[in-house]
PDB file of C-alpha atoms in Angstrom:
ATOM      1  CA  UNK V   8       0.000   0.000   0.000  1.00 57.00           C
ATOM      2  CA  UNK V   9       1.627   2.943  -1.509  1.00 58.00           C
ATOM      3  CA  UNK V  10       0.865   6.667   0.965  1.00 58.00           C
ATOM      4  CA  UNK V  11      -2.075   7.884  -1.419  1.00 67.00           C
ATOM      5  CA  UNK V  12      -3.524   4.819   0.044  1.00 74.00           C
ATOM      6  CA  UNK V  13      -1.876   4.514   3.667  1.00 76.00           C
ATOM      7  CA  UNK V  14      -2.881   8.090   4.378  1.00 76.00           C
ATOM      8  CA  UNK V  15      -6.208   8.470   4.129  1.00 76.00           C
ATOM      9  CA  UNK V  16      -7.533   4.770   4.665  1.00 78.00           C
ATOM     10  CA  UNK V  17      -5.535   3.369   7.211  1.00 79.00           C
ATOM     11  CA  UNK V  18      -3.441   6.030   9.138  1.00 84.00           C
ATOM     12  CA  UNK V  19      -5.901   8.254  11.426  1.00 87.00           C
ATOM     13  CA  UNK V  20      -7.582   4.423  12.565  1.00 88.00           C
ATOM     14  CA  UNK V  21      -4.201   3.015  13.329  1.00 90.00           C
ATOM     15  CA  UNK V  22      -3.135   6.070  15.192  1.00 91.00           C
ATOM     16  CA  UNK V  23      -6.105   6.009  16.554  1.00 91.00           C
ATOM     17  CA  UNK V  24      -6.538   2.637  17.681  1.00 90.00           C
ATOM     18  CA  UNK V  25      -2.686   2.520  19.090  1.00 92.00           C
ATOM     19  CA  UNK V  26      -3.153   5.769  21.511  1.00 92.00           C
ATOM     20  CA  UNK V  27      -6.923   4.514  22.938  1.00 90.00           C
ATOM     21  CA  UNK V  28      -4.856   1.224  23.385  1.00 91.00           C
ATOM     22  CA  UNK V  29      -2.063   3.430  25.527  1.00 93.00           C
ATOM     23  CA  UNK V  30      -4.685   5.527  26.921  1.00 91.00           C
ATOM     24  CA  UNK V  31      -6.704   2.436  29.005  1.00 90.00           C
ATOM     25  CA  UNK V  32      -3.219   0.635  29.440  1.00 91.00           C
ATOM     26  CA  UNK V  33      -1.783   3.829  31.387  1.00 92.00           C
ATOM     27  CA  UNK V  34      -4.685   3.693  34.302  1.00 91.00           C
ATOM     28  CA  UNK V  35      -4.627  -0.101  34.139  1.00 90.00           C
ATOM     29  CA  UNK V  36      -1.292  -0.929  35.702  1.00 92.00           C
ATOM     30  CA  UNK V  37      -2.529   0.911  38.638  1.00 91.00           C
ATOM     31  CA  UNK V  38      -5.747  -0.942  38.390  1.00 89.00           C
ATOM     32  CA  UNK V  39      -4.054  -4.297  37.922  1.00 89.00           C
ATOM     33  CA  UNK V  40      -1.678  -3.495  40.927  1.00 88.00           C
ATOM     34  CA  UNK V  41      -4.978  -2.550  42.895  1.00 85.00           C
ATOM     35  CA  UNK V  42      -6.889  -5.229  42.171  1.00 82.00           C
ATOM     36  CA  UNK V  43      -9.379  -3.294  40.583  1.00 78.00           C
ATOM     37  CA  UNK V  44      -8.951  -4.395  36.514  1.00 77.00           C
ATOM     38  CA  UNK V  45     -12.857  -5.178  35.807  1.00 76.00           C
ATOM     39  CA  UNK V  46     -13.361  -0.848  36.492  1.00 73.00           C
ATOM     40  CA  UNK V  47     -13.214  -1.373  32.581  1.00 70.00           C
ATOM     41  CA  UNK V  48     -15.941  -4.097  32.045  1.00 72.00           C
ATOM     42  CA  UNK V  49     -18.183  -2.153  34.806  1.00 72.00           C
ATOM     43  CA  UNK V  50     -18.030   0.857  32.712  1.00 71.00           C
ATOM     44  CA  UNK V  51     -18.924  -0.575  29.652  1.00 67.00           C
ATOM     45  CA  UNK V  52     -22.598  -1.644  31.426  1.00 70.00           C
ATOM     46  CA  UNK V  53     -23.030   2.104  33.215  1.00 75.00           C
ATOM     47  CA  UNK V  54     -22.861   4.034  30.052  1.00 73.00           C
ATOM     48  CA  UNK V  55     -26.316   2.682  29.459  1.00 74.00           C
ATOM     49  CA  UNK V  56     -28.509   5.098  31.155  1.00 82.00           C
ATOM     50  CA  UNK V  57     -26.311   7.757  30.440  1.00 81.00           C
ATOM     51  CA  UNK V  58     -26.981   7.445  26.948  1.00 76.00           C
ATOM     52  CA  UNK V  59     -30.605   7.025  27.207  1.00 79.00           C
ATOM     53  CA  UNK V  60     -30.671  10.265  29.268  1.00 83.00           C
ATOM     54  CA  UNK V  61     -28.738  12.080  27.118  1.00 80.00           C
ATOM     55  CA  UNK V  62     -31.416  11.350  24.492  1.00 77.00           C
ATOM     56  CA  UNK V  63     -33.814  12.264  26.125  1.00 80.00           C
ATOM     57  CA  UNK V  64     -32.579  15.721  27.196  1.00 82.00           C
ATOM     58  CA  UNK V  65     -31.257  16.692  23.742  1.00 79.00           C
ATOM     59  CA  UNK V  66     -33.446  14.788  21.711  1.00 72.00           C
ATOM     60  CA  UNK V  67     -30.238  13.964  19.432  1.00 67.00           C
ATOM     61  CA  UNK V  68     -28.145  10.775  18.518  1.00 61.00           C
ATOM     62  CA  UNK V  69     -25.239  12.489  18.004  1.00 65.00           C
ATOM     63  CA  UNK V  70     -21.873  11.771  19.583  1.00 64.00           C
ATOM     64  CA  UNK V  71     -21.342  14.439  21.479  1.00 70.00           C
ATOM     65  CA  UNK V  72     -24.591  14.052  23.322  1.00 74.00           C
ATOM     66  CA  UNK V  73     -24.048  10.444  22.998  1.00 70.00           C
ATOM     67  CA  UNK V  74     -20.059  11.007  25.027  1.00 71.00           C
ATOM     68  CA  UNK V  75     -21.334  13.088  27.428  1.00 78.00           C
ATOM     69  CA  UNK V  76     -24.017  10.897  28.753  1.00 79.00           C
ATOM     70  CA  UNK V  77     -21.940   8.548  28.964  1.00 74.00           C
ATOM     71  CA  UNK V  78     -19.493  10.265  30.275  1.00 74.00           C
ATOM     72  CA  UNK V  79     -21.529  11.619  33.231  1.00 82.00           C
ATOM     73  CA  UNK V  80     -22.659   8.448  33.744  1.00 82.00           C
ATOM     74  CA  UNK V  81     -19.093   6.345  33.970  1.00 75.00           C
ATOM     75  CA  UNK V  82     -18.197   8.886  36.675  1.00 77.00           C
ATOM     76  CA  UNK V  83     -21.371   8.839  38.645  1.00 82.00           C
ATOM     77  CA  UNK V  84     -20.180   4.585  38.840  1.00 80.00           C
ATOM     78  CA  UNK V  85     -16.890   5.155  39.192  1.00 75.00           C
ATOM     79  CA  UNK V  86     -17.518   7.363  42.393  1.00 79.00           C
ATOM     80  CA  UNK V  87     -20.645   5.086  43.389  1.00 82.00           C
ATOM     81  CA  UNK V  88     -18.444   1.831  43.244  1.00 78.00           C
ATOM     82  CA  UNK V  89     -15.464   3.607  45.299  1.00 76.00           C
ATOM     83  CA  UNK V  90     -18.090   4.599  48.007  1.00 83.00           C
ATOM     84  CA  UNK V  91     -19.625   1.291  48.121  1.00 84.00           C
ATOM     85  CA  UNK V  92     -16.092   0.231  48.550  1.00 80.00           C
ATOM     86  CA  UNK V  93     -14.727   2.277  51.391  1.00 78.00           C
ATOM     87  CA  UNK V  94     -17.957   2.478  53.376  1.00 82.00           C
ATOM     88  CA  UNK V  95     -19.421  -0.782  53.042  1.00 79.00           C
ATOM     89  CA  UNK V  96     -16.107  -2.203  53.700  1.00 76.00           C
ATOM     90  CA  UNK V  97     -16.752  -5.105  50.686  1.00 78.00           C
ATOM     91  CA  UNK V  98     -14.714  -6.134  48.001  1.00 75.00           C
ATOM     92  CA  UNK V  99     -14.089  -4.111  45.287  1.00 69.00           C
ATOM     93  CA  UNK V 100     -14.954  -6.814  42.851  1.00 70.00           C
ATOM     94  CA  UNK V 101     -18.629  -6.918  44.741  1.00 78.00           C
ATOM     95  CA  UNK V 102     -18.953  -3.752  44.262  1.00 79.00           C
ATOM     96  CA  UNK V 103     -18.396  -3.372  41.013  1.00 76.00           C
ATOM     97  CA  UNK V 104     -20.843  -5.854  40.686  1.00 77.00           C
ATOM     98  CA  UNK V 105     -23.785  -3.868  42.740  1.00 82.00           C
ATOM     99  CA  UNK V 106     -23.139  -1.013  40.496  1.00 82.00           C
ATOM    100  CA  UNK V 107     -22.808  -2.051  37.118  1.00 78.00           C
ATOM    101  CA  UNK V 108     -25.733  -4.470  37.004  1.00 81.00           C
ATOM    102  CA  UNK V 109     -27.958  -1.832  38.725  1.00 85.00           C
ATOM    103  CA  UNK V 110     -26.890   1.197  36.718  1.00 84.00           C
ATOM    104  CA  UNK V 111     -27.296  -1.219  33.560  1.00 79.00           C
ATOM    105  CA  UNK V 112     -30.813  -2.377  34.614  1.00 82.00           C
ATOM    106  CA  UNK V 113     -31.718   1.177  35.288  1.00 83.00           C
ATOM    107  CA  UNK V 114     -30.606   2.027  31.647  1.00 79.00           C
ATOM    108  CA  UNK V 115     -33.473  -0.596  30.428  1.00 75.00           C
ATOM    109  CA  UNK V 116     -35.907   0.328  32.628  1.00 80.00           C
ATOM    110  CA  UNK V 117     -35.455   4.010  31.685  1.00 79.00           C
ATOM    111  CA  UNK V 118     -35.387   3.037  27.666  1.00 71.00           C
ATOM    112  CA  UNK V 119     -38.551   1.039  27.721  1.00 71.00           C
ATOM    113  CA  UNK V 120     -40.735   3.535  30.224  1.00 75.00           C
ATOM    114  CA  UNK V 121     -39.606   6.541  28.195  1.00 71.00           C
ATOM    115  CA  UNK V 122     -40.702   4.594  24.986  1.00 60.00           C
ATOM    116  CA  UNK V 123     -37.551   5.292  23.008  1.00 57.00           C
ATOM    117  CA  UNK V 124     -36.755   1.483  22.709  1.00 51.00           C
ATOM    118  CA  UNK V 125     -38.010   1.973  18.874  1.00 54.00           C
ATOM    119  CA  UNK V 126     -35.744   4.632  17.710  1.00 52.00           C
ATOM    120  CA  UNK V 127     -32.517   3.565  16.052  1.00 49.00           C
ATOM    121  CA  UNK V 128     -30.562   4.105  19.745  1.00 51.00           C
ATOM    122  CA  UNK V 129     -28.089   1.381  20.541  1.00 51.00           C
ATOM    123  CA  UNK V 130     -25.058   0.696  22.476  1.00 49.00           C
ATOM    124  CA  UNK V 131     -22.736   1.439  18.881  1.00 51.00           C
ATOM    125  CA  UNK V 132     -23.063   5.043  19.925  1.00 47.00           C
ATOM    126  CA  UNK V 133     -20.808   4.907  23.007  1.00 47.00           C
ATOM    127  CA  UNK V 134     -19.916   1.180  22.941  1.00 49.00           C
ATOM    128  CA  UNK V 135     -19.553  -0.427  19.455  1.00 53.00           C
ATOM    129  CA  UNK V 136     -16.639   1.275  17.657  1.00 59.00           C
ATOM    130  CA  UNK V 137     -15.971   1.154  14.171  1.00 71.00           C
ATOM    131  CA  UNK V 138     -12.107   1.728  13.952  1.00 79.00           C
ATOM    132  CA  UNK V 139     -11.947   0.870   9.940  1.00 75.00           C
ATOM    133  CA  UNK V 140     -14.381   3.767   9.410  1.00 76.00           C
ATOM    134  CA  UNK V 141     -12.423   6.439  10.984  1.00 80.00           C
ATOM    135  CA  UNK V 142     -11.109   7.287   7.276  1.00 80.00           C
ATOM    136  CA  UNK V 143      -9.120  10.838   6.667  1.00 80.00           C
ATOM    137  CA  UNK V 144     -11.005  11.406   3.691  1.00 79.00           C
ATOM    138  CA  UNK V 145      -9.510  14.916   2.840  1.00 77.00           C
ATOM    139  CA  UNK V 146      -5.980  13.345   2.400  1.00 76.00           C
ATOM    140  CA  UNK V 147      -4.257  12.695  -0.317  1.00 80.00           C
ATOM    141  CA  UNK V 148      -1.068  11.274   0.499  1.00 76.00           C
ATOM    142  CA  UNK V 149       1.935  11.892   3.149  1.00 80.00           C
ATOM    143  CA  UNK V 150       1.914  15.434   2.220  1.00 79.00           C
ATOM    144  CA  UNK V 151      -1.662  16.087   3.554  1.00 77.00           C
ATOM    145  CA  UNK V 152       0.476  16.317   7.383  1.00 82.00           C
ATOM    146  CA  UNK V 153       1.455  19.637   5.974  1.00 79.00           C
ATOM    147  CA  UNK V 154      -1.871  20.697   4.373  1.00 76.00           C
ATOM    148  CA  UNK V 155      -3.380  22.863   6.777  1.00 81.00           C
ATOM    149  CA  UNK V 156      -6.825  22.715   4.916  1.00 81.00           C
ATOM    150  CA  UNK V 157      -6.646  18.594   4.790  1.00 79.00           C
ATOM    151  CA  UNK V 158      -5.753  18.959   8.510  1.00 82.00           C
ATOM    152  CA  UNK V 159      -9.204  20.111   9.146  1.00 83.00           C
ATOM    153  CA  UNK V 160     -10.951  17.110   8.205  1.00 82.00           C
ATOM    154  CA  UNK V 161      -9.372  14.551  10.160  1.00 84.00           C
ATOM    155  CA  UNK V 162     -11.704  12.282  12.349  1.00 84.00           C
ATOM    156  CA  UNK V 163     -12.804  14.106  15.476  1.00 82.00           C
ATOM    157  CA  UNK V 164     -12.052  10.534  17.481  1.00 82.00           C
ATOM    158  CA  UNK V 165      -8.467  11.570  16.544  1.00 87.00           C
ATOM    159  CA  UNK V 166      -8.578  14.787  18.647  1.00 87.00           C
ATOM    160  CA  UNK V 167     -10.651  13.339  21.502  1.00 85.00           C
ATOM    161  CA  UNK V 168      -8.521  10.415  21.836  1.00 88.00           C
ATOM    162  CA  UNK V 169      -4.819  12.333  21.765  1.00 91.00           C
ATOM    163  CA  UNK V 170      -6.479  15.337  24.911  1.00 89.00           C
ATOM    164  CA  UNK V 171      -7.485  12.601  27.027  1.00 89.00           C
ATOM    165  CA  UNK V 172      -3.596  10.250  26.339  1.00 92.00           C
ATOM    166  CA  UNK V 173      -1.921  14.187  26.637  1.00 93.00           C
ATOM    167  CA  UNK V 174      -4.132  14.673  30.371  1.00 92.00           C
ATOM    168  CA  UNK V 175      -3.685  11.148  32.136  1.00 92.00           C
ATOM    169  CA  UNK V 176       0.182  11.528  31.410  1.00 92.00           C
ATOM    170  CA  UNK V 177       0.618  14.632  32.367  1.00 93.00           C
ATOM    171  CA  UNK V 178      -1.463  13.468  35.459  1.00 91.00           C
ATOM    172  CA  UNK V 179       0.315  10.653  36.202  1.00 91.00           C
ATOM    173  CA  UNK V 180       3.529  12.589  36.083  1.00 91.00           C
ATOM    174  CA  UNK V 181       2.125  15.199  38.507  1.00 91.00           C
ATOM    175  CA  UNK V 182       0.844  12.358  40.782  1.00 90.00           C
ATOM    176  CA  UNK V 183       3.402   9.734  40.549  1.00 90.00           C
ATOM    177  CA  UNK V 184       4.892   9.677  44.324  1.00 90.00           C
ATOM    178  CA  UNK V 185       1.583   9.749  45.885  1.00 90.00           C
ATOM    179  CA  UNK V 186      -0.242   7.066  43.317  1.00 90.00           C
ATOM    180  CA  UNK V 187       2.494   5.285  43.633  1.00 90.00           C
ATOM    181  CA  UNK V 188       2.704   4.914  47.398  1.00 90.00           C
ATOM    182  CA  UNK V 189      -1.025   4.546  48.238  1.00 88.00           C
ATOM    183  CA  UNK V 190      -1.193   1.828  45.285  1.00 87.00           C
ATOM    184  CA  UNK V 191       1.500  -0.590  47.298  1.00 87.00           C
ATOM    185  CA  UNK V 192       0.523   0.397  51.226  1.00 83.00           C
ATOM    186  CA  UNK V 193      -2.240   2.778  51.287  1.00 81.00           C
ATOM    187  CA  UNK V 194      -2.509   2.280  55.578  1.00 82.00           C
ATOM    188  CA  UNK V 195       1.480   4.441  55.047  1.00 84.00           C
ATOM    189  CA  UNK V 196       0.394   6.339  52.511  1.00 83.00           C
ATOM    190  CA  UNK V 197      -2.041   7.622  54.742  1.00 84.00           C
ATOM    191  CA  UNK V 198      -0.023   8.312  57.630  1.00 85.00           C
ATOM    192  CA  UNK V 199       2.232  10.548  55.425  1.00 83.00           C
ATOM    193  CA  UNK V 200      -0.870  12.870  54.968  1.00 84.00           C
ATOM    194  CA  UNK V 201      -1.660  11.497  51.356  1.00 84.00           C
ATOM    195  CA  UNK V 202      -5.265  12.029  50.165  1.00 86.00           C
ATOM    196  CA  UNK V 203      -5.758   8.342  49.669  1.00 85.00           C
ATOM    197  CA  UNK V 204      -9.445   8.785  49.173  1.00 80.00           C
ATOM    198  CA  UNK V 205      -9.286  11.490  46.587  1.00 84.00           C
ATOM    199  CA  UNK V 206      -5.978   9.591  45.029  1.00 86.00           C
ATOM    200  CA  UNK V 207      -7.950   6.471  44.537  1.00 81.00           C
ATOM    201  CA  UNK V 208     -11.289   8.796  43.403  1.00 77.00           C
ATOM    202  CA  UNK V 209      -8.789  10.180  40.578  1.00 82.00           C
ATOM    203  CA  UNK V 210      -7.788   7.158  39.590  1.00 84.00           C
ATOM    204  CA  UNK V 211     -10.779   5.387  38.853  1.00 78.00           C
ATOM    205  CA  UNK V 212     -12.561   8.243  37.372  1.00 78.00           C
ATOM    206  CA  UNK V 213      -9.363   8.559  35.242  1.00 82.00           C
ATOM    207  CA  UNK V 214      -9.822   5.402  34.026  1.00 82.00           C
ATOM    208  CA  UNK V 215     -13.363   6.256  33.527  1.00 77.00           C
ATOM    209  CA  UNK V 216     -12.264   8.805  31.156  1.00 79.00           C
ATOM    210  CA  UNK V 217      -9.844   6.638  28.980  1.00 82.00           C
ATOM    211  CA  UNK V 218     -12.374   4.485  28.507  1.00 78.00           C
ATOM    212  CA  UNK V 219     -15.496   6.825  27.493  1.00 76.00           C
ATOM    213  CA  UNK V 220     -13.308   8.080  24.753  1.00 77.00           C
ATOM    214  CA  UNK V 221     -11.904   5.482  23.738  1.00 78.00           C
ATOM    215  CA  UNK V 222     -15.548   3.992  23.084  1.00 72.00           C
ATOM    216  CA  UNK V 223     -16.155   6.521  20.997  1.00 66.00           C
ATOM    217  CA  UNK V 224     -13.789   5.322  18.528  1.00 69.00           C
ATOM    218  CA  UNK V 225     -13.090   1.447  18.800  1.00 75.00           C
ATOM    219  CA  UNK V 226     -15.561   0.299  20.903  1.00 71.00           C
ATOM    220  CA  UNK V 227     -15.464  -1.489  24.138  1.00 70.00           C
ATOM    221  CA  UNK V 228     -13.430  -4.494  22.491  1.00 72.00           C
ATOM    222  CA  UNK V 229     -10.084  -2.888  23.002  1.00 77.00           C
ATOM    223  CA  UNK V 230     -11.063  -0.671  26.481  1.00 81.00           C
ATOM    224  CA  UNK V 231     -11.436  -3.679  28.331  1.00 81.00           C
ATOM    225  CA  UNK V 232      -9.045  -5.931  26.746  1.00 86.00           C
ATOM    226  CA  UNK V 233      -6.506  -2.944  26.866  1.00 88.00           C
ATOM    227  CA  UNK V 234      -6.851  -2.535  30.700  1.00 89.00           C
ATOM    228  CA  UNK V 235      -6.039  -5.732  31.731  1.00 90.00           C
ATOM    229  CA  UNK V 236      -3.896  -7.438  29.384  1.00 91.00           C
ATOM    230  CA  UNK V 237      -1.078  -4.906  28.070  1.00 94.00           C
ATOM    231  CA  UNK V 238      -0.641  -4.060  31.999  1.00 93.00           C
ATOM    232  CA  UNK V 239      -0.866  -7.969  33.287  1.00 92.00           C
ATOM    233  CA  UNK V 240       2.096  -8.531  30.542  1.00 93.00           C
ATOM    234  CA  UNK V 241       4.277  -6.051  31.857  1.00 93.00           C
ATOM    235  CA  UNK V 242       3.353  -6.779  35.436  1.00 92.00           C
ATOM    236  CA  UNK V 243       4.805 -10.205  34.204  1.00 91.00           C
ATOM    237  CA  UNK V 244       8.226  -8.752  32.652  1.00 91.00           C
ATOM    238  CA  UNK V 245       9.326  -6.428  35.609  1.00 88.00           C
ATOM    239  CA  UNK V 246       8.818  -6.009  39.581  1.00 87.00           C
ATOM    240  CA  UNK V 247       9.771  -1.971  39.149  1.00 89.00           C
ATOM    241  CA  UNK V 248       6.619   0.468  38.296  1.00 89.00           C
ATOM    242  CA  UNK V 249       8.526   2.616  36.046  1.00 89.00           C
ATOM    243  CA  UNK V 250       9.524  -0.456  33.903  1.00 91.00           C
ATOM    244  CA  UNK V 251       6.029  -2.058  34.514  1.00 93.00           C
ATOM    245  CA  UNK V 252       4.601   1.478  32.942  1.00 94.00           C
ATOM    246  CA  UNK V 253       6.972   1.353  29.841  1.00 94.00           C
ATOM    247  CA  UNK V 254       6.168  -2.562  29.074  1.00 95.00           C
ATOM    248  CA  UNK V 255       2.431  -1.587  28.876  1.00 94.00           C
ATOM    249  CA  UNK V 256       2.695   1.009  26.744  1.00 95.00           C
ATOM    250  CA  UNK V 257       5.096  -1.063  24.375  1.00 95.00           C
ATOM    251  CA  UNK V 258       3.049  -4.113  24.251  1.00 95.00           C
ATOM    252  CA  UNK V 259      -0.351  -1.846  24.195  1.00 94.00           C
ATOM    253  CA  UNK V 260       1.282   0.015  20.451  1.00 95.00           C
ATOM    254  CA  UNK V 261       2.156  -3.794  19.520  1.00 95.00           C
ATOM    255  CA  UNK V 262      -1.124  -5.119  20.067  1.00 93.00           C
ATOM    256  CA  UNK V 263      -2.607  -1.889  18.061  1.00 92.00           C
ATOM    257  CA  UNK V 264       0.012  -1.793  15.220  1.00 93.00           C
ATOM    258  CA  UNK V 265       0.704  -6.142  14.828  1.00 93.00           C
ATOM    259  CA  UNK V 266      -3.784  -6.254  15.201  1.00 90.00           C
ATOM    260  CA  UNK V 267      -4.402  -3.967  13.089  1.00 88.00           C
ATOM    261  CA  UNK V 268      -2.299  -5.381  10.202  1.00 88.00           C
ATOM    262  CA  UNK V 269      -3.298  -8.988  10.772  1.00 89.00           C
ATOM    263  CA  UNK V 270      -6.960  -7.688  10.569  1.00 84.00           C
ATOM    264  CA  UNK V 271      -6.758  -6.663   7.065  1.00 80.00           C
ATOM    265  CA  UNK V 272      -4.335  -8.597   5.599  1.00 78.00           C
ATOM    266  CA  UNK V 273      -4.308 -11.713   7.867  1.00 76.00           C
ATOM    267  CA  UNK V 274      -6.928 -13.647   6.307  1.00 72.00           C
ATOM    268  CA  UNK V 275      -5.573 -12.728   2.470  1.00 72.00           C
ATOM    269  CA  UNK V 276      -2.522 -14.665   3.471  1.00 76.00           C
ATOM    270  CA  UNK V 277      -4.962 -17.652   4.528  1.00 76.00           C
ATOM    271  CA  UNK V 278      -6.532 -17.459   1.567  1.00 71.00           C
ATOM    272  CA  UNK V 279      -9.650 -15.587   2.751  1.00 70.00           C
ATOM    273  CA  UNK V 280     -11.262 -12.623   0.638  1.00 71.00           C
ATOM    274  CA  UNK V 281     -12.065 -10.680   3.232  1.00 75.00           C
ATOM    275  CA  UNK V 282     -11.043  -8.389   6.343  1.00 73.00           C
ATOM    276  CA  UNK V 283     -11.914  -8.932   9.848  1.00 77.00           C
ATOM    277  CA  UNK V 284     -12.620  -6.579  12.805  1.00 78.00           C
ATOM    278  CA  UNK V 285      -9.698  -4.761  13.653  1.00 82.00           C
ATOM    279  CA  UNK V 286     -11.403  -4.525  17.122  1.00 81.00           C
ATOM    280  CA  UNK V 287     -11.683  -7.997  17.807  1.00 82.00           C
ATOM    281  CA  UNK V 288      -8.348  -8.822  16.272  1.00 87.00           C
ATOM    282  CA  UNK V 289      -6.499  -5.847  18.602  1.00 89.00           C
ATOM    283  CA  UNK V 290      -7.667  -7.641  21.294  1.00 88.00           C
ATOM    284  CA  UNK V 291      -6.941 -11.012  20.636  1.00 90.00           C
ATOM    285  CA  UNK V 292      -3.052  -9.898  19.957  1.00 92.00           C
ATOM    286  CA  UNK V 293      -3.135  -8.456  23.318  1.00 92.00           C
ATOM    287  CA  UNK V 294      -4.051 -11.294  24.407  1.00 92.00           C
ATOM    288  CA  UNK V 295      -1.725 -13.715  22.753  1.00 94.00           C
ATOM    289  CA  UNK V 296       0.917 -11.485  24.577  1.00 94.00           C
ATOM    290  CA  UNK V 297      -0.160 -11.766  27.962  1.00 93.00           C
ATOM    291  CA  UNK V 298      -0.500 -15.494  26.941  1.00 92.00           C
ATOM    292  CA  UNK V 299       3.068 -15.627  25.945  1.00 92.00           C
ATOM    293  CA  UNK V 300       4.336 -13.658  29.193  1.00 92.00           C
ATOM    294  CA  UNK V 301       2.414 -16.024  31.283  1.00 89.00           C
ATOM    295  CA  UNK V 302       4.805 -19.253  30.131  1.00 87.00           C
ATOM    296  CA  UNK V 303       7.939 -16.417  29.058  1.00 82.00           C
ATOM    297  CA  UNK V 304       7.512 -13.906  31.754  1.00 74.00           C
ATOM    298  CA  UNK V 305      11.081 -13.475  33.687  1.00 80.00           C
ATOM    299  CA  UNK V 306       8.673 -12.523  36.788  1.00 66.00           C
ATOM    300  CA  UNK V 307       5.560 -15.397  36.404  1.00 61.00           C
ATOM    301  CA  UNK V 308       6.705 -17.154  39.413  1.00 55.00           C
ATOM    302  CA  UNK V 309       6.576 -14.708  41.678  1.00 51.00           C
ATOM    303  CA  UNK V 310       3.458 -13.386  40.942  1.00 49.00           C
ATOM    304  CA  UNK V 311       0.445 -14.286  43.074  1.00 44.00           C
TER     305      UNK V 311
END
């Protein structure tokens, strides 16, 4: 594929698809490390309601409406599951488990009682990505970087997705020491006068974030495979954070670059005639790697 080709049909969804990949693996170490990976999968059943509200306020499918339901929503969990949490003194994974399926059983109730169940509004607003669609249709080759006009009509997604990699690493370089600290012994982290509450709060809304927008563009697929996995591997290669951050990232842009190839040109080498979801095939590479750590990994045994 020659770059009057590369450009417009294939760059903006494999940039695209490689920074939501590093945007859910940043949060996730911290998740893995907390014991907290499903805040991914919980999300992806609280946008629900948030959606059907926005809807209803706006009276619009769009995707702005459609992100900042679900936005709003994701947070209200997020914060909902972390109270549960603290005050209830349960497991995280319980509740997770509390929130998600209520929030998600709301959303239904809400859809059929405000008799919108027969318009055309589904889960592929906020959940169901389409990465091959997110074409740059104004380019014409490698030379469109430095056309400010073509510039103008790159995919929206694009934008979104690089703000929200751009504020959880500037955040996480801001926070480091203190997320670092509360995320191995929070009971010393606390007696050095670190906010573990609102730390924790941060990070899960955070998270919350990464994944909202990344929904937007490649669908809930990748978020939740891209939380656990990409993190897990690294957690698997190293026993020092800093490392542990740079694995994720690498194996996140391998999973995004190596699954995005395969996707369209994986079953032509079979023999096959056509492409498969680069979605689904992103997150199967991710998981092949954590696969591979898990028998490879120089630090599998002394994980718990």
């Amino acid at each position: 594929m020659n770059g009057a080709e590369f450009v417009p049909l294939s760059l903006t969804p494999l940039l695209i698809g490689c920074l939501a990949a590093v945007a859910c693996a940043l949060p996730g170490n911290f998740l893995i490390l907390r014991r907290q990976a499903l805040i991914g999968d919980a999300i992806s059943h609280v946008v629900l309601p948030g959606i059907v509200v926005a809807f209803l306020l706006t009276g619009t499918i769009s995707a702005t409406a459609m992100m900042f339901g679900a936005a709003t929503a994701a947070l209200i969990a997020v914060a909902m599951i972390e109270g549960i949490r603290r005050f209830g003194h349960i497991e995280p994974g319980a509740a997770m488990g509390v929130v998600f399926t209520t929030m998600f059983a709301g959303g239904v109730l809400i859809l059929e009682l405000s008799d919108t169940s027969g318009v055309h509004l589904d889960v592929e607003h906020a959940l169901y990505g389409n990465l091959e669609s997110l074409i740059w249709l104004d380019a014409i080759g490698w030379g469109s970087l430095l056309d400010a006009q073509a510039l103008k009509g790159l995919p929206p997604e694009l934008f979104r997705i690089t703000v929200v990699v751009a504020l959880i690493g500037i955040l996480l370089a801001l926070f480091w020491r203190p997320l670092a600290i509360s995320t191995f012994d929070e009971g010393f982290a606390a007696s050095l006068g670190i906010p573990v509450t609102v730390i924790s709060l941060g990070l899960v809304i955070a998270s919350a974030l990464a994944a909202v927008a990344a929904f937007d563009a490649v669908g809930s697929i990748i978020v939740i495979a891209m939380f656990i996995c990409p993190p897990a591997a690294a957690r698997l290669m190293t026993n020092r954070l800093g490392a542990q951050i740079a694995w994720s990232v690498a194996f996140a842009l391998l999973s995004a670059i190596l699954g995005y190839v395969l996707a369209g040109y994986g079953p032509l080498w079979i023999g096959g005639t056509n492409a498969v979801s680069a979605a689904g095939m992103i997150a199967t590479v991710s998981g092949v790697i954590l696969a591979i750590t898990a028998f490879a990994g120089p630090e599998r045994r002394s994980v718990n």
